[in-house]
Amino acid sequence: MQWRQRAADFLAWRRQRAHAWGAMLDQQDILLAALSVQKTGVVRVMVYEHQHAPEGLVHLSERDEWLVQTLRSLGAHLPARLRTMVLALSEGRCRQGVLAWHGAHGLRRLEAEVQLEAAAAWGVSPEDVGFDFRVDEVSPTAGVHPVQWAACLREELVQWQQHARSAGWR
């Protein structure tokens, strides 16, 4: 019987996740969007905010405080359990590339190769990059799949995550 309660809790949680929040953070701007899946399956933009930092912010601590306060106010109407946000950094803070993958090896090996490629692009050690990738299924050459990847410095990513967490977002 206990598994039924857990399944019901899980399904109830899944039903509540009919929307998603995302933010692109930069030194002077915040772009925030909330998307909602309608009953018809159509995705609708519920909120779109473009906030600019005030002109007088000179020190990094002032800018960080503005960022936290802005994120806190944008999510104040949400219950804490629904304050989950995906973060993105601007293109200037990321590196991108395409890796030719032969697909014969497992996904773990591909992940390691992408991490090594991203670290080489940044000129840092592999543990110092945060990355994501996508395998393109269609390929001009049989057996070779292009893998599109994007990476940023983990230090910057952690900094932005800490700002979002201190503003009450997960």
mmCIF file with all atom_site columns, C-alpha atoms in Angstrom:
data_model
loop_
_atom_site.group_PDB
_atom_site.id
_atom_site.type_symbol
_atom_site.label_atom_id
_atom_site.label_alt_id
_atom_site.label_comp_id
_atom_site.label_asym_id
_atom_site.label_entity_id
_atom_site.label_seq_id
_atom_site.pdbx_PDB_ins_code
_atom_site.Cartn_x
_atom_site.Cartn_y
_atom_site.Cartn_z
_atom_site.occupancy
_atom_site.B_iso_or_equiv
_atom_site.pdbx_formal_charge
_atom_site.auth_seq_id
_atom_site.auth_comp_id
_atom_site.auth_asym_id
_atom_site.auth_atom_id
_atom_site.pdbx_PDB_model_num
ATOM 1   C CA . MET A 1 1   ? 0.000  0.000  0.000   1.00 0.00 ? 1   MET A CA 1
ATOM 2   C CA . GLN A 1 2   ? 2.840  2.370  0.721   1.00 0.00 ? 2   GLN A CA 1
ATOM 3   C CA . TRP A 1 3   ? 3.978  2.280  -2.918  1.00 0.00 ? 3   TRP A CA 1
ATOM 4   C CA . ARG A 1 4   ? 0.517  3.465  -3.994  1.00 0.00 ? 4   ARG A CA 1
ATOM 5   C CA . GLN A 1 5   ? 0.821  6.558  -1.805  1.00 0.00 ? 5   GLN A CA 1
ATOM 6   C CA . ARG A 1 6   ? 4.269  7.276  -3.227  1.00 0.00 ? 6   ARG A CA 1
ATOM 7   C CA . ALA A 1 7   ? 2.990  6.860  -6.784  1.00 0.00 ? 7   ALA A CA 1
ATOM 8   C CA . ALA A 1 8   ? 0.057  9.168  -6.041  1.00 0.00 ? 8   ALA A CA 1
ATOM 9   C CA . ASP A 1 9   ? 2.412  11.757 -4.522  1.00 0.00 ? 9   ASP A CA 1
ATOM 10  C CA . PHE A 1 10  ? 4.668  11.525 -7.552  1.00 0.00 ? 10  PHE A CA 1
ATOM 11  C CA . LEU A 1 11  ? 1.787  11.898 -9.994  1.00 0.00 ? 11  LEU A CA 1
ATOM 12  C CA . ALA A 1 12  ? 0.387  14.847 -8.042  1.00 0.00 ? 12  ALA A CA 1
ATOM 13  C CA . TRP A 1 13  ? 3.793  16.495 -8.166  1.00 0.00 ? 13  TRP A CA 1
ATOM 14  C CA . ARG A 1 14  ? 3.995  15.907 -11.925 1.00 0.00 ? 14  ARG A CA 1
ATOM 15  C CA . ARG A 1 15  ? 0.595  17.510 -12.483 1.00 0.00 ? 15  ARG A CA 1
ATOM 16  C CA . GLN A 1 16  ? 1.723  20.632 -10.643 1.00 0.00 ? 16  GLN A CA 1
ATOM 17  C CA . ARG A 1 17  ? 4.659  21.078 -13.008 1.00 0.00 ? 17  ARG A CA 1
ATOM 18  C CA . ALA A 1 18  ? 2.663  22.449 -15.914 1.00 0.00 ? 18  ALA A CA 1
ATOM 19  C CA . HIS A 1 19  ? 4.942  25.482 -16.084 1.00 0.00 ? 19  HIS A CA 1
ATOM 20  C CA . ALA A 1 20  ? 8.649  26.265 -16.166 1.00 0.00 ? 20  ALA A CA 1
ATOM 21  C CA . TRP A 1 21  ? 10.744 29.289 -15.202 1.00 0.00 ? 21  TRP A CA 1
ATOM 22  C CA . GLY A 1 22  ? 14.000 30.251 -16.819 1.00 0.00 ? 22  GLY A CA 1
ATOM 23  C CA . ALA A 1 23  ? 16.395 33.172 -16.545 1.00 0.00 ? 23  ALA A CA 1
ATOM 24  C CA . MET A 1 24  ? 19.300 34.460 -18.567 1.00 0.00 ? 24  MET A CA 1
ATOM 25  C CA . LEU A 1 25  ? 21.545 36.358 -16.210 1.00 0.00 ? 25  LEU A CA 1
ATOM 26  C CA . ASP A 1 26  ? 24.220 38.865 -17.097 1.00 0.00 ? 26  ASP A CA 1
ATOM 27  C CA . GLN A 1 27  ? 26.170 41.524 -15.228 1.00 0.00 ? 27  GLN A CA 1
ATOM 28  C CA . GLN A 1 28  ? 23.638 44.265 -16.046 1.00 0.00 ? 28  GLN A CA 1
ATOM 29  C CA . ASP A 1 29  ? 20.483 42.449 -17.232 1.00 0.00 ? 29  ASP A CA 1
ATOM 30  C CA . ILE A 1 30  ? 18.049 39.743 -16.256 1.00 0.00 ? 30  ILE A CA 1
ATOM 31  C CA . LEU A 1 31  ? 15.757 38.126 -18.814 1.00 0.00 ? 31  LEU A CA 1
ATOM 32  C CA . LEU A 1 32  ? 13.109 36.035 -17.100 1.00 0.00 ? 32  LEU A CA 1
ATOM 33  C CA . ALA A 1 33  ? 10.424 33.913 -18.739 1.00 0.00 ? 33  ALA A CA 1
ATOM 34  C CA . ALA A 1 34  ? 7.719  31.629 -17.419 1.00 0.00 ? 34  ALA A CA 1
ATOM 35  C CA . LEU A 1 35  ? 6.144  29.109 -19.781 1.00 0.00 ? 35  LEU A CA 1
ATOM 36  C CA . SER A 1 36  ? 2.941  27.194 -19.230 1.00 0.00 ? 36  SER A CA 1
ATOM 37  C CA . VAL A 1 37  ? 1.574  24.111 -20.955 1.00 0.00 ? 37  VAL A CA 1
ATOM 38  C CA . GLN A 1 38  ? -2.117 24.569 -21.695 1.00 0.00 ? 38  GLN A CA 1
ATOM 39  C CA . LYS A 1 39  ? -4.649 21.723 -21.677 1.00 0.00 ? 39  LYS A CA 1
ATOM 40  C CA . THR A 1 40  ? -4.554 21.714 -25.481 1.00 0.00 ? 40  THR A CA 1
ATOM 41  C CA . GLY A 1 41  ? -0.795 21.068 -25.391 1.00 0.00 ? 41  GLY A CA 1
ATOM 42  C CA . VAL A 1 42  ? 0.108  24.562 -26.558 1.00 0.00 ? 42  VAL A CA 1
ATOM 43  C CA . VAL A 1 43  ? 2.935  26.295 -24.704 1.00 0.00 ? 43  VAL A CA 1
ATOM 44  C CA . ARG A 1 44  ? 2.163  29.857 -23.674 1.00 0.00 ? 44  ARG A CA 1
ATOM 45  C CA . VAL A 1 45  ? 4.477  32.568 -22.363 1.00 0.00 ? 45  VAL A CA 1
ATOM 46  C CA . MET A 1 46  ? 3.011  33.569 -19.005 1.00 0.00 ? 46  MET A CA 1
ATOM 47  C CA . VAL A 1 47  ? 5.671  36.058 -17.895 1.00 0.00 ? 47  VAL A CA 1
ATOM 48  C CA . TYR A 1 48  ? 8.431  37.846 -19.739 1.00 0.00 ? 48  TYR A CA 1
ATOM 49  C CA . GLU A 1 49  ? 10.550 40.371 -17.869 1.00 0.00 ? 49  GLU A CA 1
ATOM 50  C CA . HIS A 1 50  ? 13.640 42.241 -19.014 1.00 0.00 ? 50  HIS A CA 1
ATOM 51  C CA . GLN A 1 51  ? 15.211 44.016 -16.057 1.00 0.00 ? 51  GLN A CA 1
ATOM 52  C CA . HIS A 1 52  ? 18.196 46.376 -16.327 1.00 0.00 ? 52  HIS A CA 1
ATOM 53  C CA . ALA A 1 53  ? 20.521 47.143 -13.453 1.00 0.00 ? 53  ALA A CA 1
ATOM 54  C CA . PRO A 1 54  ? 20.281 50.722 -12.180 1.00 0.00 ? 54  PRO A CA 1
ATOM 55  C CA . GLU A 1 55  ? 22.999 53.060 -13.452 1.00 0.00 ? 55  GLU A CA 1
ATOM 56  C CA . GLY A 1 56  ? 24.561 53.811 -10.054 1.00 0.00 ? 56  GLY A CA 1
ATOM 57  C CA . LEU A 1 57  ? 25.727 50.270 -9.240  1.00 0.00 ? 57  LEU A CA 1
ATOM 58  C CA . VAL A 1 58  ? 29.513 50.440 -9.163  1.00 0.00 ? 58  VAL A CA 1
ATOM 59  C CA . HIS A 1 59  ? 30.674 47.606 -6.930  1.00 0.00 ? 59  HIS A CA 1
ATOM 60  C CA . LEU A 1 60  ? 30.052 43.941 -7.628  1.00 0.00 ? 60  LEU A CA 1
ATOM 61  C CA . SER A 1 61  ? 28.407 43.520 -4.235  1.00 0.00 ? 61  SER A CA 1
ATOM 62  C CA . GLU A 1 62  ? 25.821 46.196 -5.152  1.00 0.00 ? 62  GLU A CA 1
ATOM 63  C CA . ARG A 1 63  ? 25.110 44.519 -8.462  1.00 0.00 ? 63  ARG A CA 1
ATOM 64  C CA . ASP A 1 64  ? 24.810 41.116 -6.755  1.00 0.00 ? 64  ASP A CA 1
ATOM 65  C CA . GLU A 1 65  ? 22.395 42.537 -4.182  1.00 0.00 ? 65  GLU A CA 1
ATOM 66  C CA . TRP A 1 66  ? 20.276 44.082 -6.972  1.00 0.00 ? 66  TRP A CA 1
ATOM 67  C CA . LEU A 1 67  ? 20.219 40.722 -8.776  1.00 0.00 ? 67  LEU A CA 1
ATOM 68  C CA . VAL A 1 68  ? 19.121 38.811 -5.670  1.00 0.00 ? 68  VAL A CA 1
ATOM 69  C CA . GLN A 1 69  ? 16.450 41.385 -4.796  1.00 0.00 ? 69  GLN A CA 1
ATOM 70  C CA . THR A 1 70  ? 15.085 41.349 -8.356  1.00 0.00 ? 70  THR A CA 1
ATOM 71  C CA . LEU A 1 71  ? 14.925 37.550 -8.494  1.00 0.00 ? 71  LEU A CA 1
ATOM 72  C CA . ARG A 1 72  ? 13.309 37.466 -5.053  1.00 0.00 ? 72  ARG A CA 1
ATOM 73  C CA . SER A 1 73  ? 10.601 39.951 -6.075  1.00 0.00 ? 73  SER A CA 1
ATOM 74  C CA . LEU A 1 74  ? 9.898  38.138 -9.362  1.00 0.00 ? 74  LEU A CA 1
ATOM 75  C CA . GLY A 1 75  ? 9.211  34.876 -7.534  1.00 0.00 ? 75  GLY A CA 1
ATOM 76  C CA . ALA A 1 76  ? 7.525  36.278 -4.427  1.00 0.00 ? 76  ALA A CA 1
ATOM 77  C CA . HIS A 1 77  ? 4.035  35.249 -5.564  1.00 0.00 ? 77  HIS A CA 1
ATOM 78  C CA . LEU A 1 78  ? 5.029  31.583 -5.974  1.00 0.00 ? 78  LEU A CA 1
ATOM 79  C CA . PRO A 1 79  ? 5.000  28.980 -3.227  1.00 0.00 ? 79  PRO A CA 1
ATOM 80  C CA . ALA A 1 80  ? 8.542  27.852 -2.337  1.00 0.00 ? 80  ALA A CA 1
ATOM 81  C CA . ARG A 1 81  ? 8.037  24.379 -3.839  1.00 0.00 ? 81  ARG A CA 1
ATOM 82  C CA . LEU A 1 82  ? 7.305  25.903 -7.261  1.00 0.00 ? 82  LEU A CA 1
ATOM 83  C CA . ARG A 1 83  ? 10.283 28.283 -7.305  1.00 0.00 ? 83  ARG A CA 1
ATOM 84  C CA . THR A 1 84  ? 12.459 26.185 -9.594  1.00 0.00 ? 84  THR A CA 1
ATOM 85  C CA . MET A 1 85  ? 14.416 27.962 -12.299 1.00 0.00 ? 85  MET A CA 1
ATOM 86  C CA . VAL A 1 86  ? 16.691 26.995 -15.162 1.00 0.00 ? 86  VAL A CA 1
ATOM 87  C CA . LEU A 1 87  ? 19.620 29.380 -15.553 1.00 0.00 ? 87  LEU A CA 1
ATOM 88  C CA . ALA A 1 88  ? 21.339 30.402 -18.760 1.00 0.00 ? 88  ALA A CA 1
ATOM 89  C CA . LEU A 1 89  ? 24.337 32.607 -19.361 1.00 0.00 ? 89  LEU A CA 1
ATOM 90  C CA . SER A 1 90  ? 24.821 34.944 -22.296 1.00 0.00 ? 90  SER A CA 1
ATOM 91  C CA . GLU A 1 91  ? 26.770 33.770 -25.349 1.00 0.00 ? 91  GLU A CA 1
ATOM 92  C CA . GLY A 1 92  ? 29.734 35.908 -24.375 1.00 0.00 ? 92  GLY A CA 1
ATOM 93  C CA . ARG A 1 93  ? 30.152 33.805 -21.246 1.00 0.00 ? 93  ARG A CA 1
ATOM 94  C CA . CYS A 1 94  ? 29.932 30.471 -23.069 1.00 0.00 ? 94  CYS A CA 1
ATOM 95  C CA . ARG A 1 95  ? 31.859 28.534 -25.661 1.00 0.00 ? 95  ARG A CA 1
ATOM 96  C CA . GLN A 1 96  ? 30.153 26.346 -28.253 1.00 0.00 ? 96  GLN A CA 1
ATOM 97  C CA . GLY A 1 97  ? 31.305 23.738 -30.683 1.00 0.00 ? 97  GLY A CA 1
ATOM 98  C CA . VAL A 1 98  ? 30.521 20.650 -32.690 1.00 0.00 ? 98  VAL A CA 1
ATOM 99  C CA . LEU A 1 99  ? 32.166 17.303 -32.049 1.00 0.00 ? 99  LEU A CA 1
ATOM 100 C CA . ALA A 1 100 ? 32.100 14.401 -34.543 1.00 0.00 ? 100 ALA A CA 1
ATOM 101 C CA . TRP A 1 101 ? 31.022 11.298 -32.634 1.00 0.00 ? 101 TRP A CA 1
ATOM 102 C CA . HIS A 1 102 ? 31.079 7.854  -34.164 1.00 0.00 ? 102 HIS A CA 1
ATOM 103 C CA . GLY A 1 103 ? 28.424 6.508  -31.843 1.00 0.00 ? 103 GLY A CA 1
ATOM 104 C CA . ALA A 1 104 ? 30.136 3.184  -31.292 1.00 0.00 ? 104 ALA A CA 1
ATOM 105 C CA . HIS A 1 105 ? 30.934 3.939  -27.662 1.00 0.00 ? 105 HIS A CA 1
ATOM 106 C CA . GLY A 1 106 ? 28.609 4.535  -24.741 1.00 0.00 ? 106 GLY A CA 1
ATOM 107 C CA . LEU A 1 107 ? 27.034 7.759  -23.585 1.00 0.00 ? 107 LEU A CA 1
ATOM 108 C CA . ARG A 1 108 ? 29.500 8.073  -20.677 1.00 0.00 ? 108 ARG A CA 1
ATOM 109 C CA . ARG A 1 109 ? 32.394 8.147  -23.085 1.00 0.00 ? 109 ARG A CA 1
ATOM 110 C CA . LEU A 1 110 ? 30.653 10.769 -25.212 1.00 0.00 ? 110 LEU A CA 1
ATOM 111 C CA . GLU A 1 111 ? 30.048 12.882 -22.100 1.00 0.00 ? 111 GLU A CA 1
ATOM 112 C CA . ALA A 1 112 ? 33.740 12.622 -21.187 1.00 0.00 ? 112 ALA A CA 1
ATOM 113 C CA . GLU A 1 113 ? 34.814 13.583 -24.724 1.00 0.00 ? 113 GLU A CA 1
ATOM 114 C CA . VAL A 1 114 ? 32.508 16.606 -24.719 1.00 0.00 ? 114 VAL A CA 1
ATOM 115 C CA . GLN A 1 115 ? 33.858 17.664 -21.332 1.00 0.00 ? 115 GLN A CA 1
ATOM 116 C CA . LEU A 1 116 ? 37.446 17.372 -22.592 1.00 0.00 ? 116 LEU A CA 1
ATOM 117 C CA . GLU A 1 117 ? 36.590 19.336 -25.736 1.00 0.00 ? 117 GLU A CA 1
ATOM 118 C CA . ALA A 1 118 ? 34.883 22.056 -23.687 1.00 0.00 ? 118 ALA A CA 1
ATOM 119 C CA . ALA A 1 119 ? 37.800 22.271 -21.266 1.00 0.00 ? 119 ALA A CA 1
ATOM 120 C CA . ALA A 1 120 ? 40.230 22.600 -24.172 1.00 0.00 ? 120 ALA A CA 1
ATOM 121 C CA . ALA A 1 121 ? 38.125 25.400 -25.659 1.00 0.00 ? 121 ALA A CA 1
ATOM 122 C CA . TRP A 1 122 ? 38.315 27.295 -22.365 1.00 0.00 ? 122 TRP A CA 1
ATOM 123 C CA . GLY A 1 123 ? 41.929 26.335 -21.636 1.00 0.00 ? 123 GLY A CA 1
ATOM 124 C CA . VAL A 1 124 ? 41.083 24.946 -18.194 1.00 0.00 ? 124 VAL A CA 1
ATOM 125 C CA . SER A 1 125 ? 40.951 21.529 -16.549 1.00 0.00 ? 125 SER A CA 1
ATOM 126 C CA . PRO A 1 126 ? 37.880 19.363 -17.277 1.00 0.00 ? 126 PRO A CA 1
ATOM 127 C CA . GLU A 1 127 ? 36.433 19.722 -13.775 1.00 0.00 ? 127 GLU A CA 1
ATOM 128 C CA . ASP A 1 128 ? 36.352 23.520 -14.196 1.00 0.00 ? 128 ASP A CA 1
ATOM 129 C CA . VAL A 1 129 ? 33.684 23.549 -16.940 1.00 0.00 ? 129 VAL A CA 1
ATOM 130 C CA . GLY A 1 130 ? 29.941 23.113 -16.850 1.00 0.00 ? 130 GLY A CA 1
ATOM 131 C CA . PHE A 1 131 ? 28.516 21.849 -20.141 1.00 0.00 ? 131 PHE A CA 1
ATOM 132 C CA . ASP A 1 132 ? 25.554 20.475 -22.000 1.00 0.00 ? 132 ASP A CA 1
ATOM 133 C CA . PHE A 1 133 ? 25.292 18.725 -25.352 1.00 0.00 ? 133 PHE A CA 1
ATOM 134 C CA . ARG A 1 134 ? 22.890 17.377 -27.937 1.00 0.00 ? 134 ARG A CA 1
ATOM 135 C CA . VAL A 1 135 ? 23.478 14.572 -30.437 1.00 0.00 ? 135 VAL A CA 1
ATOM 136 C CA . ASP A 1 136 ? 22.121 15.301 -33.905 1.00 0.00 ? 136 ASP A CA 1
ATOM 137 C CA . GLU A 1 137 ? 20.607 12.106 -35.262 1.00 0.00 ? 137 GLU A CA 1
ATOM 138 C CA . VAL A 1 138 ? 20.774 13.098 -38.910 1.00 0.00 ? 138 VAL A CA 1
ATOM 139 C CA . SER A 1 139 ? 24.284 13.079 -40.282 1.00 0.00 ? 139 SER A CA 1
ATOM 140 C CA . PRO A 1 140 ? 25.708 13.659 -43.759 1.00 0.00 ? 140 PRO A CA 1
ATOM 141 C CA . THR A 1 141 ? 28.265 10.913 -43.186 1.00 0.00 ? 141 THR A CA 1
ATOM 142 C CA . ALA A 1 142 ? 26.915 7.519  -42.174 1.00 0.00 ? 142 ALA A CA 1
ATOM 143 C CA . GLY A 1 143 ? 28.001 6.480  -38.707 1.00 0.00 ? 143 GLY A CA 1
ATOM 144 C CA . VAL A 1 144 ? 29.184 9.932  -37.644 1.00 0.00 ? 144 VAL A CA 1
ATOM 145 C CA . HIS A 1 145 ? 26.890 12.037 -35.506 1.00 0.00 ? 145 HIS A CA 1
ATOM 146 C CA . PRO A 1 146 ? 27.550 15.724 -34.954 1.00 0.00 ? 146 PRO A CA 1
ATOM 147 C CA . VAL A 1 147 ? 27.345 16.591 -31.272 1.00 0.00 ? 147 VAL A CA 1
ATOM 148 C CA . GLN A 1 148 ? 26.557 20.223 -30.515 1.00 0.00 ? 148 GLN A CA 1
ATOM 149 C CA . TRP A 1 149 ? 27.870 21.352 -27.148 1.00 0.00 ? 149 TRP A CA 1
ATOM 150 C CA . ALA A 1 150 ? 27.946 24.498 -25.050 1.00 0.00 ? 150 ALA A CA 1
ATOM 151 C CA . ALA A 1 151 ? 30.089 25.129 -21.986 1.00 0.00 ? 151 ALA A CA 1
ATOM 152 C CA . CYS A 1 152 ? 30.781 27.802 -19.410 1.00 0.00 ? 152 CYS A CA 1
ATOM 153 C CA . LEU A 1 153 ? 33.187 28.108 -16.543 1.00 0.00 ? 153 LEU A CA 1
ATOM 154 C CA . ARG A 1 154 ? 31.846 26.217 -13.541 1.00 0.00 ? 154 ARG A CA 1
ATOM 155 C CA . GLU A 1 155 ? 32.957 29.035 -11.232 1.00 0.00 ? 155 GLU A CA 1
ATOM 156 C CA . GLU A 1 156 ? 30.616 31.494 -12.976 1.00 0.00 ? 156 GLU A CA 1
ATOM 157 C CA . LEU A 1 157 ? 27.769 29.007 -13.083 1.00 0.00 ? 157 LEU A CA 1
ATOM 158 C CA . VAL A 1 158 ? 28.074 28.344 -9.347  1.00 0.00 ? 158 VAL A CA 1
ATOM 159 C CA . GLN A 1 159 ? 28.106 32.090 -8.668  1.00 0.00 ? 159 GLN A CA 1
ATOM 160 C CA . TRP A 1 160 ? 24.811 32.593 -10.553 1.00 0.00 ? 160 TRP A CA 1
ATOM 161 C CA . GLN A 1 161 ? 23.267 29.522 -8.897  1.00 0.00 ? 161 GLN A CA 1
ATOM 162 C CA . GLN A 1 162 ? 24.134 30.921 -5.471  1.00 0.00 ? 162 GLN A CA 1
ATOM 163 C CA . HIS A 1 163 ? 22.451 34.203 -6.357  1.00 0.00 ? 163 HIS A CA 1
ATOM 164 C CA . ALA A 1 164 ? 19.296 32.389 -7.460  1.00 0.00 ? 164 ALA A CA 1
ATOM 165 C CA . ARG A 1 165 ? 19.276 30.189 -4.347  1.00 0.00 ? 165 ARG A CA 1
ATOM 166 C CA . SER A 1 166 ? 19.749 33.122 -2.001  1.00 0.00 ? 166 SER A CA 1
ATOM 167 C CA . ALA A 1 167 ? 16.724 34.735 -3.721  1.00 0.00 ? 167 ALA A CA 1
ATOM 168 C CA . GLY A 1 168 ? 14.630 31.674 -2.878  1.00 0.00 ? 168 GLY A CA 1
ATOM 169 C CA . TRP A 1 169 ? 14.831 29.785 -6.194  1.00 0.00 ? 169 TRP A CA 1
ATOM 170 C CA . ARG A 1 170 ? 16.003 26.196 -6.610  1.00 0.00 ? 170 ARG A CA 1
#
